[in-house]
Short mmCIF file of C-alpha atoms in Angstrom, two decimals:
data_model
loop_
_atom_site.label_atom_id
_atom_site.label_comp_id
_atom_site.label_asym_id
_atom_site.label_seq_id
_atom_site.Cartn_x
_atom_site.Cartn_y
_atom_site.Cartn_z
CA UNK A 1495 9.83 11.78 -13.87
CA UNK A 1496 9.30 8.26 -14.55
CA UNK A 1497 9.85 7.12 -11.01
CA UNK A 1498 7.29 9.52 -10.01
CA UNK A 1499 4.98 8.84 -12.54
CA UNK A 1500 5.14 5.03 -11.24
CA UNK A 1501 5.10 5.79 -7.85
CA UNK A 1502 2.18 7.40 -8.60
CA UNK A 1503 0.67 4.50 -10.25
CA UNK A 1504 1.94 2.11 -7.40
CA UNK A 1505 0.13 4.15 -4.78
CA UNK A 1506 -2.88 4.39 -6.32
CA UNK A 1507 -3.19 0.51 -6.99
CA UNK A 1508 -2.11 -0.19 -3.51
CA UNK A 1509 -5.23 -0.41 -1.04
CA UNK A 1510 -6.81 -2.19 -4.15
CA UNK A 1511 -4.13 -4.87 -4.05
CA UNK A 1512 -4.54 -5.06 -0.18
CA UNK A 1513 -7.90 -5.51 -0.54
CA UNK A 1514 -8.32 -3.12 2.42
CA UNK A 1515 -12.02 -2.30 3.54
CA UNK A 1516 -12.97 1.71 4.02
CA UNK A 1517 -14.46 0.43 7.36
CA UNK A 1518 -10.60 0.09 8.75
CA UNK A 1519 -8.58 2.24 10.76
CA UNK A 1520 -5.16 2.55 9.45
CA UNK A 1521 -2.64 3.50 12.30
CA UNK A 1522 -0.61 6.22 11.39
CA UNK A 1523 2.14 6.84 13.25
CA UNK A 1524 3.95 10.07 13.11
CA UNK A 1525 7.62 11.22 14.66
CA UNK A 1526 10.50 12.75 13.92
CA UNK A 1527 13.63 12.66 14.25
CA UNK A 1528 17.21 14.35 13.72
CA UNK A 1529 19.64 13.50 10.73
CA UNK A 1530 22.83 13.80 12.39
CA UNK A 1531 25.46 13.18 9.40
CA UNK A 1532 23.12 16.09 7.41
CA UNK A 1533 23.65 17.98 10.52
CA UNK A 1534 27.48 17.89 10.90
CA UNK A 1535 28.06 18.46 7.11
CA UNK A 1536 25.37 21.56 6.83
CA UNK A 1537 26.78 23.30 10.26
CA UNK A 1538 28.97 25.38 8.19
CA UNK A 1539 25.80 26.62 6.37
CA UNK A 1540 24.18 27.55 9.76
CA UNK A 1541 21.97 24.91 10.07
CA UNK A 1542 22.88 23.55 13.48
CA UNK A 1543 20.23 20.63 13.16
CA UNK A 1544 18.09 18.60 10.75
CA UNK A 1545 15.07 17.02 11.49
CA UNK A 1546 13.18 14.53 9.55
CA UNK A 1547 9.41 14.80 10.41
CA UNK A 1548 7.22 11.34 9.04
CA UNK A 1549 4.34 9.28 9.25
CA UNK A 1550 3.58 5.35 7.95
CA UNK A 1551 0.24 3.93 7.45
CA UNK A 1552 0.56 0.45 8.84
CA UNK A 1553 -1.90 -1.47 6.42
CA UNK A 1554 -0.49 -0.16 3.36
CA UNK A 1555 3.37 0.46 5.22
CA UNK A 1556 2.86 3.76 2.99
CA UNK A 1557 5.55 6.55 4.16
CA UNK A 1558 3.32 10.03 4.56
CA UNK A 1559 3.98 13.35 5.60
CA UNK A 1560 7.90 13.32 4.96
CA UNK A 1561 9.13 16.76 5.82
CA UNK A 1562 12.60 18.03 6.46
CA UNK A 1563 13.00 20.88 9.43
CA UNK A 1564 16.58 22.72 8.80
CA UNK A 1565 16.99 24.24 12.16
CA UNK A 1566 15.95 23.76 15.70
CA UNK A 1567 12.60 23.57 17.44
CA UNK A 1568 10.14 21.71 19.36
CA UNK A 1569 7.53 19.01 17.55
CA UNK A 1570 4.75 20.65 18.60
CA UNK A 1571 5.76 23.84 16.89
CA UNK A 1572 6.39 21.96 13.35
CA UNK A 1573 5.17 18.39 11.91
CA UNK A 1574 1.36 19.94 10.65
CA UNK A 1575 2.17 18.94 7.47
CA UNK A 1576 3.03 15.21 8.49
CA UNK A 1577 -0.32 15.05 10.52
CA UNK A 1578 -2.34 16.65 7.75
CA UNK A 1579 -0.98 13.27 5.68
CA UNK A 1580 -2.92 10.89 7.86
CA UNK A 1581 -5.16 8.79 5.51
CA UNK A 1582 -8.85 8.99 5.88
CA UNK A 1583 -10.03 6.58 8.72
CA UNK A 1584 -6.60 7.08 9.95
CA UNK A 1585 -5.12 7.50 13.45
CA UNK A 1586 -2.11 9.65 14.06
CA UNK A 1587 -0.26 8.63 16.96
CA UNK A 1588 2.25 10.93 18.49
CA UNK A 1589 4.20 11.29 21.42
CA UNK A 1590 4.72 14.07 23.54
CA UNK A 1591 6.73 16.00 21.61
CA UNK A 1592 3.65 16.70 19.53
CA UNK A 1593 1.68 17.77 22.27
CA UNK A 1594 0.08 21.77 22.05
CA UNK A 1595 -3.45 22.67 23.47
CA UNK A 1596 -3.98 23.99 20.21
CA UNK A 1597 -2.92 21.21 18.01
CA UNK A 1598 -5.34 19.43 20.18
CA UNK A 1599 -8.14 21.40 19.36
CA UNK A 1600 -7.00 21.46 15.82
CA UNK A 1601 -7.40 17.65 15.54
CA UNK A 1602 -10.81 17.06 17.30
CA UNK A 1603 -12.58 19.17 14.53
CA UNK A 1604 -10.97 16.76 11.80
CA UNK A 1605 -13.87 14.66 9.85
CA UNK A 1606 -12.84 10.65 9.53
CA UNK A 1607 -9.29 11.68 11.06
CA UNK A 1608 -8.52 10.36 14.43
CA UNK A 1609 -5.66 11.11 16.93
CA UNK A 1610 -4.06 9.40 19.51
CA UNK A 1611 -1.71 12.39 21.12
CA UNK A 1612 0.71 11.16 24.54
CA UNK A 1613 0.36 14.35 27.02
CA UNK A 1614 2.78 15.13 29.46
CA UNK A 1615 2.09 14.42 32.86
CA UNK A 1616 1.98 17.91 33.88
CA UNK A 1617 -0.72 18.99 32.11
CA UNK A 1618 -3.79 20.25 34.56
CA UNK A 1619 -6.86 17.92 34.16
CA UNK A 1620 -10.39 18.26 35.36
CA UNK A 1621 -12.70 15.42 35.32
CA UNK A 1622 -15.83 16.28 34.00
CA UNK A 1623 -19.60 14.10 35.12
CA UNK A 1624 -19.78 12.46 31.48
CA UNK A 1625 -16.02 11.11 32.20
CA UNK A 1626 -14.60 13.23 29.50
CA UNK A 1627 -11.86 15.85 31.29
CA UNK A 1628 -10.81 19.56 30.05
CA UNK A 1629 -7.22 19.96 30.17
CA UNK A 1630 -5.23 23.20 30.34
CA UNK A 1631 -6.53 26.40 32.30
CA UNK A 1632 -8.19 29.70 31.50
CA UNK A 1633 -9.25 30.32 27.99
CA UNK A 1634 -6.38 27.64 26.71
CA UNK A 1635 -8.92 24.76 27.81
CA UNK A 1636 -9.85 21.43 25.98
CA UNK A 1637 -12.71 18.97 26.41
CA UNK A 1638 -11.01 15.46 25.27
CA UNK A 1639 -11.41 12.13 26.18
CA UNK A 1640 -8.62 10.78 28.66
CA UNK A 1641 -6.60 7.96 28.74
CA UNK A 1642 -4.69 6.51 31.66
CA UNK A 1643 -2.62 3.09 31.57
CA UNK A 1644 0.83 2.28 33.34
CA UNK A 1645 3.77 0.30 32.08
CA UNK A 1646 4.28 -1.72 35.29
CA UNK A 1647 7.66 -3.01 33.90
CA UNK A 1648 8.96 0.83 33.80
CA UNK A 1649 6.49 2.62 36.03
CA UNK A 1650 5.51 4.71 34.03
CA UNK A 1651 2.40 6.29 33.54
CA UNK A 1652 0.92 7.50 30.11
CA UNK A 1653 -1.63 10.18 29.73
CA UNK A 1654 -3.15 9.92 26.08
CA UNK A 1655 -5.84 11.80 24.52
CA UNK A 1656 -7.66 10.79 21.89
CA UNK A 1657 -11.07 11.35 19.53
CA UNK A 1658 -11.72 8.42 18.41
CA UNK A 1659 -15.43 7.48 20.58
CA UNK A 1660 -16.00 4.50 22.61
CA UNK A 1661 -19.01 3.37 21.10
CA UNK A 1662 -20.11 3.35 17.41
CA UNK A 1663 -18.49 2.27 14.37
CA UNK A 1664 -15.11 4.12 14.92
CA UNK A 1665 -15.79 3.47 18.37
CA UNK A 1666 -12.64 2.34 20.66
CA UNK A 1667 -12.00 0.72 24.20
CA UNK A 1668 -8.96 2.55 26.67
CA UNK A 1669 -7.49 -0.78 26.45
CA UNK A 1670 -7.50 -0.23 22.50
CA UNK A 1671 -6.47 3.09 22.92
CA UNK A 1672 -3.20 1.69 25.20
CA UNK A 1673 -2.55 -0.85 22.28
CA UNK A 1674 -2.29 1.89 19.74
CA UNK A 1675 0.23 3.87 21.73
CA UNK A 1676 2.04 0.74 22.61
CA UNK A 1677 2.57 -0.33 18.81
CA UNK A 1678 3.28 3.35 18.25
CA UNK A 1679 6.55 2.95 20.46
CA UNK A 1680 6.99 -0.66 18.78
CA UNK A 1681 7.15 0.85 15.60
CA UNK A 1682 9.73 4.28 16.60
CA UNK A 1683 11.64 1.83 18.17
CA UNK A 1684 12.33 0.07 15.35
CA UNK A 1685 12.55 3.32 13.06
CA UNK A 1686 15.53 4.12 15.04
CA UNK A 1687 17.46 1.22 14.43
#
């Protein structure tokens, strides 16, 4: 209890000691991934995989969201409870993985919460006059805000939707939008070592 107690105290003093402004956007990204030594040991137990879901504000480099998933299953199907955990004036970035049409509508109703969410490329888009596109079909449609860069180095194209606006005080460029997703792999890369 006394850890907790002063973890508790520690987090609360933290964005004072940072001297961090509410104005900021605090990256949050969010991933998981699979505990294989918990794995082997629990097999016997039935649980054929672990998964460790997480998030990390980078201005505070506050861990949020930790989860554990005993079993299989896709990201998109788990991990609300890590993406609930990002901060106020936050921005969850996720991968693919992550990707539903209705975790995407989830997130664009979200008040001071922002999202940065990788599609896959096989997702249908329409372009819409006001250059925002619906994605999906039929009733499973979404009006979102597009983004389209290229790694030239892998050739590889990234599809990212987002909420955050271009113009205003939360507002954000694409080329922004590509730098957020590009730290986002920075930082899972170096999560996995």
């Amino acid at each position: 209890m006394v850890f907790y107690n002063l973890f508790v105290h520690l987090r609360k003093n933290l964005h004072k000691n940072k001297k961090i402004g509410n104005n900021k956007l605090a990256l949050f990204p969010i991933d998981s991934t699979i505990v294989t030594l918990t794995s082997k040991l629990l097999w016997s137990q039935g649980f054929n995989q672990v998964k460790l879901f997480s998030g990390l504000n980078l201005l505070t480099a506050e861990p949020g969201g930790i989860m554990i998933h005993f079993g299989q299953g896709h990201d998109s199907k788990y991990g609300d409870n890590t993406i609930e955990s990002t901060p106020e004036n936050g921005v969850g970035v996720m991968d693919r993985g992550f990707a539903s049409l209705e975790r995407i509508k989830n997130l664009k109703i979200k008040y001071n919460r922002y999202f940065v969410l990788r599609i896959n490329n096989n997702f249908k888009l329409e372009m819409l006059e006001d250059g925002q596109y619906i994605i999906g079909t039929g009733k499973d449609q979404v009006k979102v805000r597009l983004v389209n860069f290229c790694d030239l180095e892998t050739k590889t194209e990234f599809r990212l939707v987002t909420n955050l606006p271009e113009t205003g005080e939360a507002g954000r460029s694409n080329e922004d939008i590509a730098d957020f997703y590009r730290l986002f792999e920075v930082t899972v890369r170096e999560w996995s070592l």
